[in-house]
Amino acid sequence: MARQALHLFDGFQHTILRCLNSNTASLSQVRQAHAHILKTGLSNEIRFNSKLLSLYANHQCFADADLVLDSVPEPNVFSFSTLIYAYSKFSHLNHALRLFSRMLSHGIFPDSYVLPSAIKACAGPSAFRAGRQVHGIASVSGLASDSFVQSALVHMYIKCNHLTDAHKLLDTMPEPDVVSWSALVSGYARQGYVSKAKGAFHEMENLGIEPNSVSWNGIIAGFNQSGRYSEAIMMFQEMHLLGFKPDGTSISSVLPAVGDLENFEMGIQIHGYVIKLGIGMDKCVISALIDMYGKCACTSELSQVFDEMGYLDLGACNALVAGLSRNGLADEALMVFRQFKGQGMDLNVVSWTSMIACCSQNGKDMEALDLFREMQIAGVKPNSVTIPCLLPACGNIAALLHGKAAHGFSLRRGMSDDVYVGSALIDMYAKCGKIQGSRYCFDGMPNRNLVCWNAIMAGYAMHGKAKEATEIFDLMQSSGQKPDFISFTCLLSAFSQSGLTEEGRYYFNSMSREHGIEARVEHYACMVTLLGRAGKLDEAYSMIKKMPFMPDACIWGALLSSCRVYNNMSLGEVAAKKLFELEPRNPGNYILLSNIYASKGKWNEADKARDKMKKMGLRKNPGYSWIEVKNKDVEEQEKEQILCGHSEKLAVAFGLLNTCPGTPLRVIKNLRICGDCHAVIKFISSFEGREIFVRDTNRFHHFKDGVCSCGDHW
DNA sequence: ATAGGGTTAG
């Protein structure tokens, strides 16, 4: 009996040792082994403890690992190094550093094994001071010339964006290696210093070091980073020509460039190559393929790649959602997202963010707000990409409270200095009618890029504040930021809102003369609106005729709207004729023309235009506006019939009457303000000196004392 | 036991 027990015990011990020596031990096996070691008194032996440490660390059970370390009577550098390595491997950088300093305070000297791990823990801009300190410790310990330590230091300087220091260090290295040089190449490349990356690449070659695939991939990534997609593809081809076999990384580095250039032919070729190379199961390659097909608008290939995958990978799922969303398939994207969630997938911040972006870009604003809440309930923390994806949804439906909540969130989480967050906040406040809020955000930004400047100008344009928009434009240039074509679109539309014809003309001409920016169709559309609103309809028309390209529906639409404001029948007919060809299914065009006729008392022609619309099946019961009908020489009863079907927007307008009279501001989402609404709201604003803001898609009407800022006469 | 590269959200 005793012999049997002993035999069993021996067997058990054997298992324990085997478990300790394998790296695949499950967590419960490790815990059993741990219990056994404690029971048998082996826990004082450093080799068992170290093994336990590394097993717990590899399972990321750091609390257990810490306990083991605490129980070691005389920990050596090996005990610490195991845990420090694991902490930096799993990105618990602060813990790794804390442990390193604890080791030093135990009087344990670092060796060339623990230093690289400690240095790796400093590989991030925020830990650069600590990195310098560890570098100092390495020098004091006489280990600064160790090749592993030097490689780690090079890597640390690169990750801290101190590329020059890294380069200097590499130049002094007695045994430079391909790994460190490749790291420098891709370090330069990721920062967009493509020529420096190429320089380092050649320097490496001159040192007699053969570049490997990592070096090549670094260069490709660099071109992508700086938006130089064709060059990225050229490097890929050159690599191929020189006999380097591209690996999964090369493929996933080059595919985004192929997608951004929408080069479908090349995408197909690379897909074939992937299959030939036998790397079609690499999850990054699959994600990159899905993304590429999505960018090339090949939705069937996209789903095919996903379906053939045979297993669920989060990156691929996210790429699928993004691909569907990019191609306007918002409902499908939502469906697969819900499916993934139902299947218990561990959706990450990218998954949620891309779904929110999909909703806010496809008119599902309420859904976007719901998803934001849902993601937080699911325990996923929104980041500085999530906020700029969410904010447009708040702006679209003028959900100021939600927008403010997101603003507060970004302040608390320290992401308000991000240029994307800032630009999105500026846009959100402007769309919610709070242009002062936009300006407040703008003024508080520590760094601004072109998008920020354009966002605040677009805000002022939306609010018809041309003076402020011009001030920003001047400020922008004196701060050294060059305007682009969007800056001019914002500026010109601000002038057209304010009727500043001369200023508009001046800036339109200065665009190509002083800034080297050729006028695009949207600039001409702004000019046509500008001239049209000012009543200079013939000039607007001659501008259209002088345009260096075919005028599109926006141009003719701008002219027709102006013709309606001034009831210019002959030009209105010209514009309408073009529009009926360009966009036959836009009911607004028929109504505008019909109203021009009605204003001239030509009720026959007016009815004809409306019949044409009805025949297209566009509106069942289009009524006339009260502005026209009130002057028609018919019985009151018939007037009522003519007006029938034109009540929806009026109801909204009259709804304003039911709001509390003290309320100074109302914002109605995306209401196309027709003449009747305009007249009614103007009338309401004359009571009690009320101020009313209404957003008409992308411009505001500011009503006060019976006058509207837009100057239209209704 | 120590060192490098890729995909997906603005």
XYZ file of C-alpha atoms in Angstrom, chain A:
714
model
C 0.000 0.000 0.000
C 2.727 2.421 1.013
C 4.809 1.386 -1.961
C 1.869 2.005 -4.238
C 1.355 5.467 -2.788
C 4.990 6.269 -3.180
C 4.902 5.071 -6.745
C 1.900 7.282 -7.429
C 3.673 10.165 -5.776
C 6.754 9.609 -7.931
C 4.610 9.591 -11.014
C 2.945 12.786 -9.898
C 6.258 14.458 -9.278
C 7.365 13.424 -12.689
C 4.316 15.024 -14.197
C 4.988 18.187 -12.249
C 8.521 18.404 -13.527
C 7.368 17.760 -17.064
C 4.741 20.423 -16.658
C 7.293 22.880 -15.351
C 9.598 22.183 -18.252
C 6.997 22.620 -20.952
C 5.957 26.007 -22.129
C 2.489 24.838 -23.017
C 1.315 24.045 -19.482
C -2.212 25.188 -18.839
C -2.879 27.571 -16.002
C -4.473 24.890 -13.805
C -1.463 22.628 -14.364
C 0.799 25.461 -13.292
C -1.273 26.025 -10.166
C -1.134 22.302 -9.325
C 2.605 22.312 -9.783
C 2.833 25.409 -7.604
C 0.817 23.725 -4.829
C 2.983 20.660 -5.075
C 6.196 22.651 -4.871
C 4.912 24.432 -1.774
C 3.885 21.150 -0.130
C 7.149 19.366 -0.798
C 9.284 22.247 0.384
C 10.909 22.710 -3.014
C 9.839 26.342 -2.968
C 13.159 27.590 -1.745
C 14.945 26.248 -4.771
C 15.692 29.012 -7.195
C 15.346 26.875 -10.317
C 11.776 25.832 -9.412
C 10.820 29.349 -8.477
C 12.210 30.803 -11.654
C 10.352 28.291 -13.737
C 7.133 29.041 -11.891
C 7.729 32.754 -12.383
C 8.096 32.401 -16.118
C 5.054 30.122 -16.400
C 2.815 32.486 -14.460
C 4.226 35.441 -16.383
C 3.518 33.769 -19.718
C -0.082 33.266 -18.623
C -0.118 36.931 -17.726
C -0.962 36.011 -14.118
C 1.195 38.768 -12.784
C -0.317 38.797 -9.300
C 0.682 35.147 -8.838
C 4.094 35.786 -10.331
C 4.616 38.718 -7.967
C 3.664 36.462 -5.033
C 6.208 33.872 -6.089
C 8.894 36.525 -6.466
C 8.080 37.898 -3.012
C 8.482 34.428 -1.516
C 11.925 33.858 -3.029
C 14.343 34.196 -0.101
C 17.256 35.456 -2.175
C 16.107 36.477 -5.614
C 18.854 36.800 -8.211
C 19.039 38.715 -11.423
C 17.488 35.763 -13.224
C 14.321 35.847 -11.102
C 13.778 39.518 -11.809
C 14.727 39.296 -15.426
C 12.114 36.617 -16.149
C 9.331 38.775 -14.816
C 10.643 42.048 -16.252
C 10.839 40.392 -19.652
C 7.252 39.183 -19.399
C 5.993 42.558 -18.204
C 7.546 44.381 -21.143
C 6.460 41.662 -23.572
C 2.829 42.147 -22.568
C 3.176 45.937 -22.533
C 2.909 46.415 -18.766
C 5.723 48.868 -19.120
C 5.314 50.682 -15.821
C 5.350 47.414 -13.888
C 8.471 46.315 -15.717
C 10.252 49.533 -14.832
C 9.091 49.426 -11.206
C 10.401 45.895 -10.919
C 13.688 46.940 -12.466
C 14.192 49.682 -9.910
C 13.187 47.248 -7.146
C 15.872 44.927 -8.392
C 18.444 47.722 -8.264
C 17.362 48.648 -4.730
C 17.961 45.016 -3.712
C 21.566 45.670 -4.654
C 21.358 43.297 -7.617
C 23.490 44.361 -10.579
C 21.840 44.210 -14.002
C 23.313 41.924 -16.613
C 23.129 41.876 -20.376
C 19.946 39.773 -20.213
C 17.794 41.985 -18.035
C 18.879 45.302 -19.531
C 17.279 44.822 -22.977
C 13.947 44.040 -21.285
C 14.183 47.104 -19.071
C 15.139 49.242 -22.054
C 12.233 47.845 -24.026
C 9.934 49.012 -21.232
C 10.986 52.572 -22.092
C 10.140 52.228 -25.775
C 7.591 55.006 -25.973
C 7.810 58.812 -26.031
C 6.364 59.090 -22.516
C 9.084 56.880 -21.010
C 12.001 58.564 -22.705
C 13.382 60.080 -19.470
C 13.419 56.638 -17.898
C 15.051 55.300 -21.047
C 17.881 57.808 -20.748
C 18.316 56.725 -17.109
C 18.490 53.045 -18.009
C 21.011 53.951 -20.701
C 23.071 55.612 -17.939
C 22.808 52.528 -15.742
C 23.975 50.396 -18.654
C 27.021 52.631 -19.113
C 27.847 52.561 -15.383
C 27.562 48.770 -15.381
C 29.973 48.610 -18.272
C 27.346 46.933 -20.458
C 26.728 49.763 -22.908
C 28.907 48.078 -25.500
C 27.043 44.768 -25.319
C 25.487 44.145 -28.695
C 22.083 43.110 -27.333
C 21.976 46.136 -25.068
C 22.947 48.406 -27.947
C 20.262 46.971 -30.213
C 17.696 47.516 -27.507
C 18.886 51.088 -27.019
C 18.668 51.780 -30.750
C 15.142 50.408 -30.711
C 14.244 52.492 -27.649
C 15.521 55.726 -29.229
C 13.542 54.953 -32.378
C 10.311 54.307 -30.475
C 10.857 57.557 -28.544
C 11.201 59.383 -31.885
C 14.835 60.263 -31.211
C 15.960 58.969 -34.570
C 19.149 60.991 -34.768
C 20.351 59.540 -31.452
C 19.517 56.065 -32.700
C 21.400 56.690 -35.916
C 24.470 57.997 -34.014
C 24.443 54.962 -31.760
C 24.237 52.627 -34.747
C 27.193 54.336 -36.381
C 29.337 53.628 -33.318
C 28.303 50.009 -33.007
C 31.212 47.625 -33.472
C 28.996 44.821 -34.728
C 26.126 46.474 -36.570
C 23.427 44.014 -37.526
C 20.590 43.888 -39.969
C 17.950 43.881 -37.256
C 18.946 47.230 -35.776
C 19.470 48.846 -39.157
C 16.081 47.629 -40.340
C 14.537 49.106 -37.227
C 16.109 52.467 -38.064
C 14.941 52.244 -41.668
C 11.346 51.649 -40.641
C 11.669 54.212 -37.827
C 12.544 56.915 -40.356
C 9.884 55.589 -42.677
C 7.054 55.689 -40.104
C 7.891 59.295 -39.303
C 7.596 60.083 -42.994
C 11.338 60.694 -43.544
C 11.424 58.574 -46.659
C 14.720 59.919 -48.015
C 16.431 59.385 -44.649
C 15.035 55.856 -44.602
C 16.493 55.249 -48.033
C 19.798 56.760 -46.849
C 19.941 54.395 -43.875
C 19.088 51.530 -46.200
C 22.062 52.340 -48.429
C 24.371 52.981 -45.465
C 23.526 49.507 -44.246
C 24.320 48.044 -47.657
C 27.642 49.943 -47.710
C 28.533 48.380 -44.360
C 28.247 45.044 -46.086
C 24.976 44.125 -44.411
C 22.522 42.350 -46.682
C 19.098 43.941 -46.346
C 16.454 41.394 -45.472
C 12.710 41.431 -45.960
C 12.262 43.537 -42.816
C 14.425 46.275 -44.296
C 12.406 46.254 -47.510
C 9.095 46.168 -45.692
C 10.193 49.165 -43.650
C 10.660 51.220 -46.790
C 7.279 50.149 -48.165
C 5.576 51.083 -44.877
C 7.316 54.463 -45.003
C 5.959 55.324 -48.417
C 2.485 54.329 -47.255
C 2.813 56.456 -44.144
C 3.472 59.545 -46.235
C 0.742 58.779 -48.753
C 3.249 57.975 -51.516
C 1.360 54.922 -52.657
C 2.793 54.471 -56.160
C 6.312 54.533 -54.764
C 5.354 51.925 -52.160
C 4.185 49.664 -54.968
C 7.364 50.383 -56.941
C 9.511 49.313 -53.983
C 7.466 46.127 -53.694
C 8.119 45.384 -57.358
C 11.816 46.233 -57.041
C 12.116 43.892 -54.072
C 10.506 41.188 -56.153
C 12.787 41.853 -59.145
C 15.903 41.635 -56.977
C 14.875 38.151 -55.982
C 13.502 38.821 -52.511
C 10.522 36.680 -51.865
C 7.829 38.880 -50.311
C 6.383 37.497 -47.091
C 3.056 38.102 -45.370
C 4.295 41.379 -43.988
C 5.360 42.666 -47.395
C 1.944 41.818 -48.771
C 0.055 43.458 -45.932
C 2.292 46.510 -46.267
C 1.720 46.954 -49.962
C -1.999 46.164 -50.136
C -3.197 49.380 -48.427
C -1.359 51.311 -51.154
C -3.051 49.229 -53.849
C -6.413 49.913 -52.216
C -5.872 53.635 -51.841
C -5.001 53.867 -55.529
C -8.094 51.725 -56.261
C -5.842 49.644 -58.497
C -8.156 46.664 -58.788
C -6.081 44.922 -61.478
C -2.984 44.897 -59.328
C -5.047 43.833 -56.323
C -6.239 40.758 -58.190
C -2.658 39.984 -59.256
C -1.364 40.225 -55.703
C -4.246 38.075 -54.487
C -3.151 35.404 -56.977
C 0.435 35.795 -55.827
C -0.682 35.336 -52.207
C -2.297 32.047 -53.092
C 0.800 30.946 -55.032
C 3.074 31.817 -52.099
C 0.809 29.837 -49.803
C 0.342 32.674 -47.327
C -3.386 33.011 -47.887
C -4.116 31.978 -44.322
C -2.076 34.750 -42.700
C -4.637 36.809 -40.806
C -3.019 40.163 -41.548
C -2.856 39.305 -45.238
C -6.552 38.398 -45.181
C -7.507 41.638 -43.417
C -5.426 43.606 -45.883
C -7.059 41.804 -48.826
C -10.542 42.511 -47.483
C -9.610 46.140 -46.967
C -8.154 46.415 -50.475
C -11.278 44.955 -52.109
C -13.409 47.273 -50.004
C -11.480 50.305 -51.222
C -11.802 49.072 -54.824
C -15.580 48.781 -54.340
C -15.504 45.012 -55.027
C -18.055 43.931 -52.452
C -18.480 40.397 -53.782
C -14.721 39.626 -53.716
C -14.633 41.164 -50.262
C -17.245 38.812 -48.847
C -15.691 35.889 -50.723
C -12.290 36.358 -49.087
C -14.000 36.605 -45.724
C -16.127 33.500 -46.255
C -13.174 31.427 -47.463
C -11.263 32.258 -44.341
C -12.815 29.432 -42.366
C -12.237 30.985 -38.967
C -13.093 34.241 -37.245
C -10.346 36.789 -36.814
C -11.130 40.134 -35.247
C -9.009 42.096 -37.704
C -10.762 40.486 -40.657
C -14.196 41.089 -39.094
C -13.344 44.738 -38.597
C -12.078 45.024 -42.150
C -15.346 43.466 -43.369
C -17.497 45.939 -41.426
C -15.362 48.826 -42.704
C -15.522 47.530 -46.274
C -19.306 47.228 -46.248
C -19.657 50.652 -44.668
C -17.319 52.236 -47.207
C -19.571 50.994 -49.975
C -22.749 52.350 -48.455
C -23.957 48.960 -47.201
C -24.681 50.270 -43.708
C -27.494 47.817 -42.959
C -25.340 44.843 -43.946
C -22.478 46.174 -41.840
C -24.783 46.525 -38.828
C -26.093 43.017 -39.418
C -22.678 41.338 -39.478
C -21.615 43.437 -36.500
C -24.592 42.172 -34.490
C -23.810 38.650 -35.667
C -20.196 38.873 -34.491
C -21.377 40.237 -31.158
C -23.923 37.433 -30.828
C -21.226 34.861 -31.533
C -19.408 36.123 -28.467
C -16.546 37.748 -30.350
C -14.356 39.928 -28.203
C -15.042 43.124 -30.144
C -12.382 45.750 -29.620
C -12.286 49.513 -29.862
C -11.669 49.345 -33.625
C -14.805 47.232 -34.140
C -17.025 49.624 -32.195
C -15.454 52.715 -33.670
C -15.841 51.568 -37.255
C -19.484 50.681 -36.599
C -20.123 54.110 -35.070
C -18.376 55.745 -38.034
C -20.518 53.699 -40.399
C -23.736 54.889 -38.734
C -22.807 58.546 -38.547
C -21.765 58.527 -42.189
C -24.937 56.852 -43.395
C -27.658 58.887 -41.746
C -28.052 56.518 -38.773
C -27.246 59.153 -36.188
C -29.374 57.813 -33.359
C -27.860 54.359 -33.865
C -24.385 55.870 -33.608
C -25.260 57.465 -30.258
C -26.752 54.176 -29.004
C -23.658 52.227 -30.084
C -21.432 54.633 -28.179
C -23.360 53.898 -24.996
C -23.465 50.181 -25.724
C -19.722 49.989 -26.234
C -19.083 51.535 -22.843
C -21.506 49.103 -21.220
C -19.561 46.307 -22.933
C -16.461 47.597 -21.158
C -14.644 48.848 -24.262
C -13.003 52.224 -23.751
C -13.531 54.776 -26.515
C -10.303 56.326 -27.745
C -9.297 59.434 -29.657
C -10.557 57.928 -32.920
C -13.974 57.017 -31.502
C -14.816 60.610 -30.552
C -14.341 62.151 -34.024
C -16.460 59.304 -35.429
C -19.263 59.950 -32.955
C -19.359 63.759 -33.080
C -20.715 64.099 -36.644
C -23.756 62.114 -35.494
C -24.338 64.673 -32.713
C -23.961 67.520 -35.186
C -26.264 65.988 -37.794
C -29.215 65.872 -35.438
C -28.132 68.902 -33.399
C -27.833 66.722 -30.289
C -25.932 69.336 -28.329
C -26.143 67.512 -25.013
C -24.629 64.337 -26.455
C -21.961 66.418 -28.150
C -21.131 68.186 -24.906
C -20.938 64.849 -23.119
C -18.445 63.618 -25.729
C -16.485 66.857 -25.287
C -16.356 66.317 -21.536
C -15.289 62.739 -22.090
C -12.409 63.806 -24.318
C -11.281 66.390 -21.752
C -11.315 63.852 -18.923
C -9.424 61.313 -20.975
C -6.808 63.823 -22.050
C -7.517 63.543 -25.757
C -8.771 67.082 -26.325
C -5.399 68.152 -27.759
C -5.808 65.719 -30.653
C -6.328 67.572 -33.939
C -8.990 65.130 -35.123
C -10.957 65.427 -31.875
C -10.620 69.218 -31.969
C -11.768 69.544 -35.582
C -14.753 67.299 -34.943
C -15.711 69.349 -31.860
C -15.509 72.583 -33.859
C -17.810 71.087 -36.488
C -20.230 69.668 -33.920
C -20.651 72.950 -32.023
C -21.112 74.856 -35.271
C -23.812 72.460 -36.484
C -25.568 72.706 -33.112
C -25.736 76.478 -33.504
C -23.009 77.188 -30.974
C -20.365 78.922 -33.054
C -18.864 80.458 -29.911
C -18.327 76.913 -28.662
C -16.474 76.144 -31.894
C -14.287 79.183 -31.449
C -13.597 78.266 -27.830
C -12.390 74.812 -28.902
C -10.355 76.281 -31.736
C -8.613 78.838 -29.508
C -7.771 76.161 -26.956
C -5.987 73.889 -29.408
C -2.247 73.554 -28.796
C -1.598 72.267 -32.330
C -3.650 72.861 -35.435
C -3.494 71.335 -38.846
C -5.208 72.338 -42.075
C -8.372 70.451 -41.113
C -8.780 72.510 -37.912
C -8.460 75.807 -39.746
C -10.907 74.688 -42.407
C -13.358 73.438 -39.770
C -13.604 76.790 -37.993
C -13.919 78.631 -41.322
C -16.665 76.243 -42.401
C -18.396 76.963 -39.076
C -18.310 80.708 -39.639
C -19.458 80.192 -43.220
C -22.402 78.121 -41.988
C -23.350 80.974 -39.672
C -22.908 83.582 -42.384
C -20.083 85.301 -40.525
C -17.852 86.381 -43.388
C -15.849 88.868 -41.341
C -14.780 86.214 -38.841
C -14.060 83.716 -41.631
C -11.760 86.242 -43.308
C -10.011 86.942 -40.000
C -9.359 83.233 -39.564
C -8.091 83.024 -43.135
C -5.569 85.805 -42.465
C -4.591 84.304 -39.119
C -4.046 80.973 -40.802
C -1.619 82.420 -43.299
C 0.293 84.470 -40.744
C 0.712 81.298 -38.690
C 2.381 79.690 -41.683
C -0.440 77.331 -42.664
C -1.072 77.264 -46.404
C -4.733 77.152 -47.454
C -6.011 74.431 -49.775
C -9.012 74.264 -52.089
C -11.339 73.453 -49.179
C -10.237 76.619 -47.353
C -11.398 78.612 -50.365
C -14.698 76.751 -50.571
C -15.349 77.736 -46.939
C -14.328 81.317 -47.505
C -16.358 81.774 -50.675
C -19.467 80.219 -49.176
C -19.117 82.595 -46.195
C -19.206 85.505 -48.624
C -22.192 84.144 -50.469
C -24.074 83.835 -47.157
C -23.352 87.470 -46.417
C -23.819 88.917 -49.891
C -20.264 90.269 -50.040
C -19.913 90.095 -53.817
C -16.751 92.148 -54.234
C -14.802 90.290 -51.538
C -15.893 86.979 -53.024
C -14.722 87.987 -56.471
C -11.395 89.190 -55.030
C -10.639 85.924 -53.239
C -11.853 83.823 -56.162
C -9.328 85.545 -58.419
C -6.526 85.430 -55.859
C -6.933 81.696 -55.520
C -4.949 80.717 -58.608
C -3.015 83.969 -58.934
C -1.566 84.105 -55.427
C -1.986 80.623 -54.052
C -1.557 78.462 -57.120
C -4.840 76.642 -56.529
C -6.958 76.025 -59.622
C -10.666 76.693 -59.187
C -12.739 73.521 -58.972
C -16.394 73.016 -59.720
C -17.354 73.705 -56.076
C -15.680 77.125 -56.237
C -17.671 77.984 -59.323
C -20.799 76.800 -57.530
C -19.978 79.191 -54.685
C -19.488 82.038 -57.142
C -22.764 81.305 -58.916
C -24.539 81.285 -55.532
C -22.730 84.459 -54.511
C -23.648 86.364 -57.664
C -27.116 84.850 -57.778
C -27.982 85.808 -54.201
C -26.853 89.336 -54.969
C -29.249 89.389 -57.896
C -26.498 89.455 -60.517
C -28.063 86.573 -62.421
C -26.698 87.414 -65.863
C -23.199 87.603 -64.474
C -23.690 84.228 -62.791
C -24.826 82.759 -66.101
C -21.870 84.160 -68.020
C -19.571 82.710 -65.351
C -21.096 79.299 -65.986
C -20.505 79.713 -69.702
C -16.857 80.626 -69.087
C -16.209 77.622 -66.875
C -13.308 75.434 -68.048
C -15.350 72.274 -67.481
C -18.871 70.929 -67.890
C -21.167 72.528 -65.301
C -22.782 69.893 -63.102
C -26.097 69.738 -61.264
C -24.734 71.784 -58.322
C -23.938 74.682 -60.653
C -27.298 74.691 -62.416
C -29.057 74.111 -59.104
C -27.393 77.170 -57.618
C -28.521 79.225 -60.607
C -32.092 77.898 -60.493
C -32.413 78.667 -56.771
C -31.288 82.229 -57.378
C -33.689 82.516 -60.287
C -36.486 81.498 -57.935
C -35.468 84.124 -55.354
C -35.602 86.841 -58.022
C -38.259 85.075 -60.089
C -36.213 85.296 -63.285
C -38.195 83.171 -65.687
C -35.994 83.074 -68.792
C -32.793 82.028 -67.001
C -34.771 79.753 -64.713
C -36.029 77.864 -67.740
C -32.469 77.436 -69.053
C -31.215 76.079 -65.712
C -34.260 73.839 -65.216
C -33.883 72.315 -68.681
C -30.289 71.287 -67.872
C -31.321 69.977 -64.479
C -34.142 67.832 -65.852
C -31.446 66.038 -67.900
C -28.809 65.859 -65.156
C -31.022 64.805 -62.264
C -34.518 63.966 -63.488
C -35.521 62.510 -60.145
C -34.951 65.577 -57.996
C -38.418 66.981 -57.225
C -36.966 70.294 -56.022
C -36.122 71.349 -59.571
C -39.706 70.939 -60.828
C -41.082 72.804 -57.834
C -38.653 75.692 -58.200
C -39.507 76.176 -61.864
C -43.203 75.803 -61.188
C -43.041 78.431 -58.466
C -41.283 80.843 -60.791
C -44.162 80.435 -63.245
C -46.701 80.791 -60.461
C -45.128 84.012 -59.301
C -45.704 85.431 -62.781
C -49.289 84.266 -62.727
C -48.552 81.663 -65.426
C -50.556 78.961 -63.735
C -50.772 76.783 -66.851
C -47.001 76.446 -67.151
C -46.727 76.019 -63.403
C -49.192 73.139 -63.478
C -47.337 71.567 -66.403
C -44.056 71.509 -64.472
C -45.841 69.904 -61.547
C -47.542 67.331 -63.777
C -44.148 66.378 -65.167
C -42.989 65.720 -61.636
C -46.088 63.698 -60.795
C -45.572 61.568 -63.910
C -42.076 60.712 -62.664
C -43.813 59.409 -59.546
C -41.931 61.857 -57.350
C -44.637 63.595 -55.298
C -48.214 62.467 -55.007
C -49.857 65.709 -54.044
C -47.624 68.694 -54.561
C -49.255 71.879 -53.327
C -48.327 75.465 -54.124
C -46.792 77.777 -51.630
C -48.901 80.268 -49.810
C -46.672 83.087 -51.039
C -47.980 82.515 -54.573
C -51.464 81.329 -53.821
C -52.396 84.276 -51.638
C -52.244 86.516 -54.723
C -54.232 84.205 -56.960
C -57.499 85.588 -58.064
C -59.717 82.685 -56.972
C -62.148 81.822 -54.187
C -60.755 81.200 -50.718
C -61.941 77.582 -50.849
C -59.972 76.891 -53.994
C -56.880 78.469 -52.433
C -57.119 75.937 -49.636
C -57.176 73.124 -52.175
C -54.143 74.484 -53.973
C -52.249 74.680 -50.698
C -53.134 71.108 -49.779
C -50.065 68.849 -49.476
C -47.800 71.663 -48.481
C -48.283 71.465 -44.770
C -45.464 69.373 -43.340
C -42.750 71.980 -43.071
C -45.268 74.619 -42.137
C -46.334 72.463 -39.225
C -42.717 72.371 -38.070
C -42.481 76.105 -38.457
C -45.682 76.695 -36.532
C -44.401 74.258 -33.922
C -42.038 77.025 -32.940
C -45.031 78.996 -31.714
C -45.670 76.370 -29.050
C -42.250 76.675 -27.492
C -41.719 78.700 -24.366
C -41.471 82.360 -25.402
C -38.359 82.882 -23.279
C -36.439 80.251 -25.267
C -33.949 82.256 -27.275
C -32.642 79.498 -29.524
C -34.121 76.621 -31.435
C -32.279 74.404 -33.817
C -34.203 72.213 -36.168
C -32.258 69.480 -37.862
C -31.755 69.458 -41.592
C -34.866 71.347 -42.503
C -34.918 72.581 -46.068
C -36.316 76.021 -45.577
C -38.879 76.768 -48.222
C -40.249 80.209 -48.809
C -43.334 79.558 -46.707
C -41.414 78.315 -43.683
C -39.138 81.229 -43.974
C -41.997 83.687 -44.016
C -43.731 82.023 -41.081
C -40.615 81.833 -38.914
C -39.812 85.430 -39.734
C -43.309 86.369 -38.617
C -42.928 84.417 -35.370
C -39.604 86.067 -34.624
C -41.243 89.464 -34.712
C -43.136 88.570 -31.516
C -41.497 89.319 -28.218
C -38.170 90.015 -29.903
C -37.407 86.301 -30.176
C -34.199 85.070 -31.719
C -34.553 81.869 -33.703
C -31.806 79.807 -35.266
C -32.735 77.209 -37.837
C -30.262 74.974 -39.588
C -30.969 74.492 -43.263
C -28.645 71.539 -43.990
C -25.377 73.434 -43.971
C -26.303 77.010 -43.276
C -28.062 78.809 -40.506
C -30.919 81.220 -40.686
C -30.838 83.658 -37.830
C -34.225 85.272 -37.343
C -34.617 88.331 -35.142
C -37.331 90.978 -34.948
C -38.942 89.806 -38.163
C -35.700 89.851 -40.199
C -33.530 86.954 -41.305
C -29.752 87.033 -41.594
C -29.867 85.433 -45.037
C -31.549 88.446 -46.574
C -33.978 86.399 -48.705
C -37.153 88.360 -49.200
C -39.759 85.778 -48.191
